[in-house]
């Protein structure tokens, strides 16, 4: 191990279709629950796909100031609530914290689409009532950096602050950028993650136009089925995941509980197509190899891979092939799963939420399943932990996240060894 700054995870928060806390999310995942159901956010018959993985029972006023809670776009609401959980979980009393300490806390937080709910609502106002009736909050609540800004404003964190927008790789990129800030000495603590609220007619209608979404309207709970021969597209999901990362030195000095160590991160570009994955998987391989090199581990050290696995015909095959190319024979020994089969695809939040799942797999020695895997595609021939969680000694877990535009990311988490 080099003498570079070590980075650890000390807090986590999540609002997901499986539950509105980390514990309920993880319980749902271990039990193989599906978060899919009929769309309630808008008149679902407007588009071809009538279902999604929505949050259940979420009311922003249960967590946030009533006035500001209503003004924020849902993607900001989700980010603030997940962060509220993570900051408390990390043991920070931000009200008692001196400002000079807050000045060393950074925020790196992203989204794939941003405030599309606000934009869609205000577009209707424009076309029906005119521009004089537009909300003065439209622009600040629509832009993709507002979640990062809102987190800093809520807690007074004056360290570096920026947003990531790399489609479905966003949450993972936020984790990677947070690690780089800590290694560079630009912060002692970074709040990082991703949030998404894409369940609107315009966004899902757009995905339908691309033929990217499943249209299994008669059976939503079984619609997201990575690696199955009958998969027909992804299922949209909403929510947020937040992680608190710290330098090991800072965490130990304050006696923090440590969930895991962030060992390494790798990123690349396909440089191939605006939406389709490169079928050769070369870009994905680059990201995975760079992450393993950065983590300073051998391929055979990896016990579990949380795959991007969106349940699309091309994507699942390409990622499977890339894993075989990188890991060789070990690809058939390592445990894998596609947890979007349960949560749906949380787009910009996916990497953060799946990073949390990877960390919990290490903590609890439990690999979550790929549900709805009934008839495995012969081109997807690895061990995807079908339908039921399994106990396993997970010391090192890898989390993959890829995005439209060819963005590839891989994060490597390890059991904290002291």
Coordinates of C-alpha atoms in Angstrom, one line a residue:
X1 CA 0.0 0.0 0.0
X2 CA 1.3 3.4 -0.9
X3 CA 1.5 6.3 1.5
X4 CA -1.3 8.2 -0.3
X5 CA -4.3 9.5 1.6
X6 CA -6.7 6.8 2.5
X7 CA -10.4 7.4 2.1
X8 CA -13.2 5.8 4.1
X9 CA -17.0 5.8 4.2
X10 CA -18.5 7.0 7.5
X11 CA -22.1 7.9 6.6
X12 CA -24.9 6.8 4.2
X13 CA -28.4 7.9 3.4
X14 CA -30.9 6.7 0.8
X15 CA -34.4 7.3 -0.4
X16 CA -35.4 4.6 -2.9
X17 CA -38.3 2.7 -4.3
X18 CA -37.5 -0.1 -1.8
X19 CA -37.6 2.2 1.2
X20 CA -37.0 5.7 2.5
X21 CA -34.0 4.8 4.7
X22 CA -30.8 2.8 4.2
X23 CA -32.2 0.1 6.5
X24 CA -35.5 -0.3 4.7
X25 CA -33.8 -0.2 1.3
X26 CA -31.3 -2.9 2.3
X27 CA -34.1 -5.1 3.9
X28 CA -36.0 -4.9 0.6
X29 CA -32.9 -5.7 -1.4
X30 CA -32.0 -8.7 0.7
X31 CA -35.6 -10.0 0.4
X32 CA -35.6 -9.6 -3.3
X33 CA -38.5 -7.1 -3.4
X34 CA -39.5 -5.2 -6.5
X35 CA -40.1 -1.5 -6.3
X36 CA -42.1 -1.4 -9.6
X37 CA -45.8 -0.5 -9.8
X38 CA -48.3 1.7 -11.7
X39 CA -47.2 5.3 -12.3
X40 CA -49.0 7.7 -10.0
X41 CA -47.1 10.9 -10.8
X42 CA -49.1 11.6 -14.0
X43 CA -51.8 10.1 -16.2
X44 CA -49.9 7.0 -17.2
X45 CA -51.9 6.3 -20.3
X46 CA -50.2 9.3 -21.9
X47 CA -47.2 7.2 -22.7
X48 CA -46.5 3.6 -23.7
X49 CA -45.0 2.5 -20.4
X50 CA -47.5 2.6 -17.5
X51 CA -45.3 1.7 -14.6
X52 CA -42.1 2.8 -12.8
X53 CA -40.3 2.4 -9.5
X54 CA -41.6 5.4 -7.6
X55 CA -40.9 6.3 -4.0
X56 CA -43.7 5.1 -1.7
X57 CA -45.1 7.5 1.0
X58 CA -42.6 10.2 0.5
X59 CA -43.7 13.7 1.7
X60 CA -41.0 16.3 1.6
X61 CA -42.6 18.3 4.5
X62 CA -41.9 15.3 6.8
X63 CA -38.2 16.2 6.5
X64 CA -37.8 19.7 5.1
X65 CA -38.9 23.2 5.9
X66 CA -42.5 23.4 4.5
X67 CA -41.8 26.5 2.3
X68 CA -38.5 25.5 0.9
X69 CA -39.6 21.8 0.7
X70 CA -42.3 22.8 -1.7
X71 CA -40.1 25.1 -3.8
X72 CA -37.4 22.6 -4.5
X73 CA -37.8 20.3 -7.4
X74 CA -38.3 16.7 -6.3
X75 CA -34.7 15.7 -7.3
X76 CA -33.4 18.4 -4.8
X77 CA -35.9 17.2 -2.2
X78 CA -34.6 13.6 -2.5
X79 CA -31.0 14.8 -2.3
X80 CA -31.6 16.8 0.8
X81 CA -33.4 14.0 2.6
X82 CA -30.7 11.4 1.7
X83 CA -28.0 13.8 2.8
X84 CA -29.9 14.6 6.1
X85 CA -29.7 10.8 6.8
X86 CA -26.0 10.5 5.8
X87 CA -24.8 13.5 7.8
X88 CA -26.6 12.2 10.9
X89 CA -25.3 8.7 10.3
X90 CA -21.8 10.0 10.1
X91 CA -22.2 11.5 13.6
X92 CA -21.9 15.2 12.7
X93 CA -23.8 17.7 14.8
X94 CA -23.7 20.5 12.2
X95 CA -25.5 23.0 14.4
X96 CA -22.7 22.8 17.0
X97 CA -19.9 22.5 14.5
X98 CA -17.6 25.6 14.2
X99 CA -17.6 27.3 10.8
X100 CA -13.9 26.6 10.3
X101 CA -14.7 22.9 10.4
X102 CA -17.5 23.3 7.9
X103 CA -15.1 25.2 5.6
X104 CA -13.3 21.9 5.1
X105 CA -16.4 19.9 4.1
X106 CA -17.0 19.7 0.4
X107 CA -20.0 18.7 -1.6
X108 CA -19.9 16.8 -4.9
X109 CA -23.5 15.9 -5.9
X110 CA -25.1 15.2 -9.3
X111 CA -28.1 14.3 -11.3
X112 CA -28.6 13.0 -14.8
X113 CA -31.7 15.0 -15.8
X114 CA -32.1 17.6 -13.0
X115 CA -35.3 19.6 -12.3
X116 CA -37.4 18.2 -15.1
X117 CA -40.5 18.1 -12.9
X118 CA -40.3 21.9 -12.4
X119 CA -39.5 22.5 -16.1
X120 CA -42.5 20.4 -17.3
X121 CA -44.9 22.1 -14.8
X122 CA -43.7 25.6 -15.8
X123 CA -43.8 24.8 -19.5
X124 CA -47.5 24.1 -19.1
X125 CA -47.9 27.4 -17.2
X126 CA -46.2 29.2 -20.1
X127 CA -48.4 27.7 -22.8
X128 CA -51.7 28.1 -20.9
X129 CA -51.2 31.3 -18.9
X130 CA -48.3 33.1 -20.4
X131 CA -44.8 34.0 -19.3
X132 CA -46.0 36.5 -16.7
X133 CA -47.2 33.6 -14.6
X134 CA -43.9 31.7 -14.6
X135 CA -42.3 31.0 -11.2
X136 CA -39.3 33.1 -10.2
X137 CA -37.9 29.8 -8.9
X138 CA -38.0 28.1 -12.3
X139 CA -34.4 28.6 -13.3
X140 CA -32.7 28.0 -9.9
X141 CA -34.8 24.9 -9.2
X142 CA -34.4 23.5 -12.7
X143 CA -30.6 23.6 -13.0
X144 CA -28.6 20.5 -12.3
X145 CA -26.2 22.0 -9.8
X146 CA -28.9 23.1 -7.3
X147 CA -28.8 19.9 -5.3
X148 CA -25.1 20.4 -4.5
X149 CA -25.8 24.1 -3.8
X150 CA -28.8 23.3 -1.6
X151 CA -26.8 20.8 0.5
X152 CA -24.1 23.4 1.2
X153 CA -26.7 26.1 2.0
X154 CA -28.5 23.8 4.4
X155 CA -25.4 23.0 6.4
X156 CA -23.1 25.9 5.8
X157 CA -20.5 23.6 4.1
X158 CA -18.1 26.1 2.4
X159 CA -15.6 23.6 1.0
X160 CA -15.4 22.9 -2.8
X161 CA -18.8 22.4 -4.3
X162 CA -19.7 21.2 -7.7
X163 CA -22.2 19.0 -9.6
X164 CA -21.7 16.0 -11.8
X165 CA -23.8 15.4 -14.9
X166 CA -22.8 12.2 -16.7
X167 CA -26.2 10.6 -17.2
X168 CA -26.3 7.2 -15.4
X169 CA -22.7 7.3 -14.4
X170 CA -23.3 10.5 -12.3
X171 CA -23.5 8.9 -8.8
X172 CA -20.3 7.0 -9.3
X173 CA -18.5 10.0 -10.8
X174 CA -19.4 12.0 -7.7
X175 CA -17.8 9.3 -5.5
X176 CA -14.7 9.3 -7.6
X177 CA -14.4 13.1 -7.6
X178 CA -14.9 13.2 -3.9
X179 CA -12.0 10.8 -3.4
X180 CA -9.8 13.0 -5.6
X181 CA -10.6 16.0 -3.5
X182 CA -9.7 14.2 -0.3
X183 CA -6.4 12.8 -1.8
X184 CA -5.5 16.3 -3.0
X185 CA -6.0 17.8 0.5
X186 CA -8.8 20.1 -0.8
X187 CA -11.2 18.8 1.9
X188 CA -11.2 16.6 5.0
X189 CA -14.8 15.4 4.5
X190 CA -16.9 15.2 1.3
X191 CA -20.7 14.7 1.0
X192 CA -21.3 13.1 -2.3
X193 CA -23.9 11.2 -4.3
X194 CA -26.7 11.5 -6.9
X195 CA -30.4 12.2 -7.1
X196 CA -33.0 11.8 -9.8
X197 CA -36.7 12.5 -10.2
X198 CA -37.4 11.5 -13.8
X199 CA -40.9 10.1 -13.6
X200 CA -42.6 12.7 -15.8
X201 CA -44.5 12.2 -19.0
X202 CA -41.9 14.1 -21.0
X203 CA -38.9 12.2 -19.8
X204 CA -40.4 8.7 -19.8
X205 CA -42.1 9.5 -23.1
X206 CA -38.7 10.3 -24.5
X207 CA -37.2 7.0 -23.3
X208 CA -40.2 5.3 -24.9
X209 CA -39.4 7.0 -28.2
X210 CA -35.9 5.6 -27.9
X211 CA -37.4 2.1 -27.2
X212 CA -35.3 2.0 -24.1
X213 CA -38.1 1.3 -21.5
X214 CA -39.8 -1.9 -20.8
X215 CA -43.4 -2.0 -21.9
X216 CA -44.4 -5.0 -19.8
X217 CA -47.5 -3.1 -18.5
X218 CA -49.3 -6.3 -17.5
X219 CA -46.5 -7.4 -15.1
X220 CA -44.5 -4.4 -13.7
X221 CA -42.9 -6.3 -10.8
X222 CA -41.2 -8.7 -13.3
X223 CA -40.4 -6.1 -15.9
X224 CA -36.8 -5.3 -14.9
X225 CA -35.0 -8.6 -15.6
X226 CA -31.3 -8.2 -16.3
X227 CA -29.7 -11.1 -18.2
X228 CA -33.0 -12.8 -19.0
X229 CA -33.7 -13.7 -22.6
X230 CA -37.1 -11.9 -22.3
X231 CA -35.7 -8.5 -21.1
X232 CA -37.2 -5.7 -23.1
X233 CA -35.7 -2.5 -21.6
X234 CA -35.1 -0.8 -18.3
X235 CA -37.6 0.4 -15.7
X236 CA -37.3 4.0 -14.6
X237 CA -36.8 4.7 -10.9
X238 CA -36.4 7.7 -8.7
X239 CA -34.6 8.5 -5.5
X240 CA -31.2 9.5 -4.1
X241 CA -28.1 8.1 -2.4
X242 CA -25.6 10.1 -0.3
X243 CA -22.3 9.0 1.1
X244 CA -20.0 10.8 3.5
X245 CA -16.4 10.2 2.7
X246 CA -13.5 11.3 4.9
X247 CA -9.8 10.9 5.1
X248 CA -8.9 8.1 7.3
X249 CA -6.9 10.4 9.5
X250 CA -9.9 12.7 10.0
X251 CA -12.3 9.9 10.7
X252 CA -10.1 8.2 13.3
X253 CA -9.3 11.5 15.0
X254 CA -13.0 12.1 15.7
X255 CA -13.7 8.4 16.5
X256 CA -16.0 7.9 13.6
X257 CA -17.6 4.5 12.8
X258 CA -16.1 3.3 9.4
X259 CA -18.3 1.3 7.1
X260 CA -15.7 0.6 4.4
X261 CA -12.7 2.0 2.6
X262 CA -12.9 3.5 -0.9
X263 CA -9.9 1.7 -2.4
X264 CA -10.0 3.0 -5.9
X265 CA -11.8 4.5 -8.8
X266 CA -11.6 4.3 -12.6
X267 CA -13.3 6.1 -15.5
X268 CA -13.2 6.1 -19.3
X269 CA -15.2 7.0 -22.3
X270 CA -16.6 4.7 -25.0
X271 CA -16.1 7.4 -27.7
X272 CA -18.6 5.4 -29.7
X273 CA -22.3 6.4 -29.6
X274 CA -24.6 8.8 -27.8
X275 CA -26.8 6.0 -26.3
X276 CA -25.7 2.5 -27.3
X277 CA -22.8 0.8 -25.5
X278 CA -19.7 -0.1 -27.5
X279 CA -20.3 -3.8 -28.2
X280 CA -16.6 -4.5 -27.9
X281 CA -16.7 -3.3 -24.3
X282 CA -13.3 -1.6 -24.6
X283 CA -14.2 1.5 -22.7
X284 CA -15.8 -0.4 -19.9
X285 CA -12.7 -2.6 -19.7
X286 CA -10.6 0.5 -19.4
X287 CA -12.6 1.9 -16.5
X288 CA -12.5 -1.5 -14.6
X289 CA -8.8 -2.0 -15.2
X290 CA -8.0 1.6 -14.1
X291 CA -10.1 1.1 -10.9
X292 CA -8.3 -2.1 -10.0
X293 CA -4.9 -0.5 -10.6
X294 CA -5.9 2.5 -8.5
X295 CA -7.1 0.2 -5.7
X296 CA -3.7 -1.6 -5.9
X297 CA -5.4 -5.0 -5.8
X298 CA -5.4 -8.1 -8.0
X299 CA -8.4 -9.2 -10.0
X300 CA -8.7 -12.3 -8.0
X301 CA -9.2 -10.2 -4.8
X302 CA -12.6 -9.0 -6.0
X303 CA -15.5 -10.9 -4.3
X304 CA -18.5 -9.1 -5.6
X305 CA -19.5 -6.9 -8.6
X306 CA -22.6 -4.8 -8.5
X307 CA -23.2 -4.5 -12.3
X308 CA -24.7 -1.7 -14.2
X309 CA -27.1 -4.2 -15.7
X310 CA -30.0 -2.1 -16.8
X311 CA -32.0 -5.0 -18.4
X312 CA -31.4 -3.8 -21.9
X313 CA -30.7 -6.3 -24.7
X314 CA -27.3 -4.8 -25.7
X315 CA -26.1 -3.5 -22.4
X316 CA -26.2 -6.6 -20.3
X317 CA -24.3 -8.6 -22.9
X318 CA -21.6 -5.9 -23.4
X319 CA -21.0 -5.6 -19.7
X320 CA -20.8 -9.3 -19.2
X321 CA -18.3 -9.6 -22.0
X322 CA -16.2 -6.8 -20.6
X323 CA -16.1 -8.5 -17.2
X324 CA -14.9 -11.7 -18.8
X325 CA -12.3 -9.8 -20.7
X326 CA -11.0 -8.1 -17.5
X327 CA -11.3 -10.9 -15.0
X328 CA -10.6 -13.9 -17.1
X329 CA -11.4 -17.2 -15.4
X330 CA -12.2 -15.3 -12.1
X331 CA -15.3 -13.9 -13.8
X332 CA -16.9 -17.3 -13.3
X333 CA -16.0 -17.3 -9.6
X334 CA -16.8 -13.8 -8.5
X335 CA -20.4 -13.1 -7.4
X336 CA -22.4 -10.6 -9.4
X337 CA -25.8 -9.1 -9.3
X338 CA -28.0 -6.6 -11.1
X339 CA -29.9 -4.7 -8.4
X340 CA -31.8 -2.5 -10.8
X341 CA -34.0 -5.6 -11.1
X342 CA -35.4 -4.4 -7.8
X343 CA -34.9 -0.6 -7.7
X344 CA -35.4 0.1 -11.3
X345 CA -32.9 2.4 -13.0
X346 CA -32.3 5.5 -10.8
X347 CA -30.3 7.2 -13.6
X348 CA -28.1 9.8 -11.9
X349 CA -28.7 8.3 -8.5
X350 CA -27.9 4.8 -9.5
X351 CA -24.2 4.8 -8.9
X352 CA -24.6 6.2 -5.4
X353 CA -27.4 3.9 -4.3
X354 CA -25.6 0.8 -5.8
X355 CA -22.4 2.0 -4.0
X356 CA -24.3 1.8 -0.8
X357 CA -25.5 -1.7 -1.6
X358 CA -21.9 -2.7 -2.3
X359 CA -20.8 -1.4 1.0
X360 CA -23.6 -3.2 2.8
X361 CA -22.7 -6.4 1.1
X362 CA -19.3 -6.1 2.6
X363 CA -20.6 -5.2 6.1
X364 CA -23.2 -8.0 6.2
X365 CA -21.6 -10.7 4.1
X366 CA -24.7 -10.8 1.9
X367 CA -24.8 -10.6 -1.9
X368 CA -28.1 -9.1 -3.1
X369 CA -29.9 -11.0 -5.9
X370 CA -30.8 -10.3 -9.5
X371 CA -34.5 -10.9 -9.3
X372 CA -36.7 -11.9 -12.3
X373 CA -34.0 -14.1 -13.8
X374 CA -36.1 -16.9 -15.1
X375 CA -34.5 -17.9 -18.4
X376 CA -30.9 -16.8 -18.5
X377 CA -29.5 -15.5 -21.8
X378 CA -26.8 -17.9 -23.1
X379 CA -24.7 -14.8 -23.9
X380 CA -24.9 -13.8 -20.2
X381 CA -23.3 -16.9 -18.7
X382 CA -21.9 -15.7 -15.3
X383 CA -23.2 -16.1 -11.7
X384 CA -25.6 -13.2 -11.3
X385 CA -27.0 -14.5 -7.9
X386 CA -30.4 -15.3 -9.4
X387 CA -33.6 -14.5 -7.5
X388 CA -32.3 -14.9 -3.9
X389 CA -29.6 -13.2 -1.8
X390 CA -26.7 -15.4 -0.7
X391 CA -24.3 -15.2 2.2
X392 CA -20.7 -14.7 1.2
X393 CA -17.5 -13.4 2.7
X394 CA -17.3 -10.1 0.7
X395 CA -14.0 -8.3 1.4
X396 CA -13.8 -6.3 -1.8
X397 CA -16.8 -5.1 -3.8
X398 CA -16.8 -3.4 -7.2
X399 CA -19.6 -1.1 -8.4
X400 CA -20.0 -0.3 -12.1
X401 CA -22.0 2.6 -13.6
X402 CA -22.2 3.7 -17.2
X403 CA -24.1 6.5 -18.9
X404 CA -25.5 7.8 -22.2
X405 CA -22.6 9.5 -24.0
X406 CA -20.3 6.7 -23.3
X407 CA -19.3 7.5 -19.7
X408 CA -17.9 4.5 -17.8
X409 CA -17.1 4.4 -14.1
X410 CA -16.0 1.8 -11.6
X411 CA -15.6 2.2 -7.8
X412 CA -13.8 -0.3 -5.6
X413 CA -14.8 -0.6 -1.9
X414 CA -13.0 -2.8 0.6
X415 CA -13.5 -4.0 4.2
X416 CA -11.8 -1.6 6.5
X417 CA -8.7 -3.3 7.9
X418 CA -7.4 -0.6 10.2

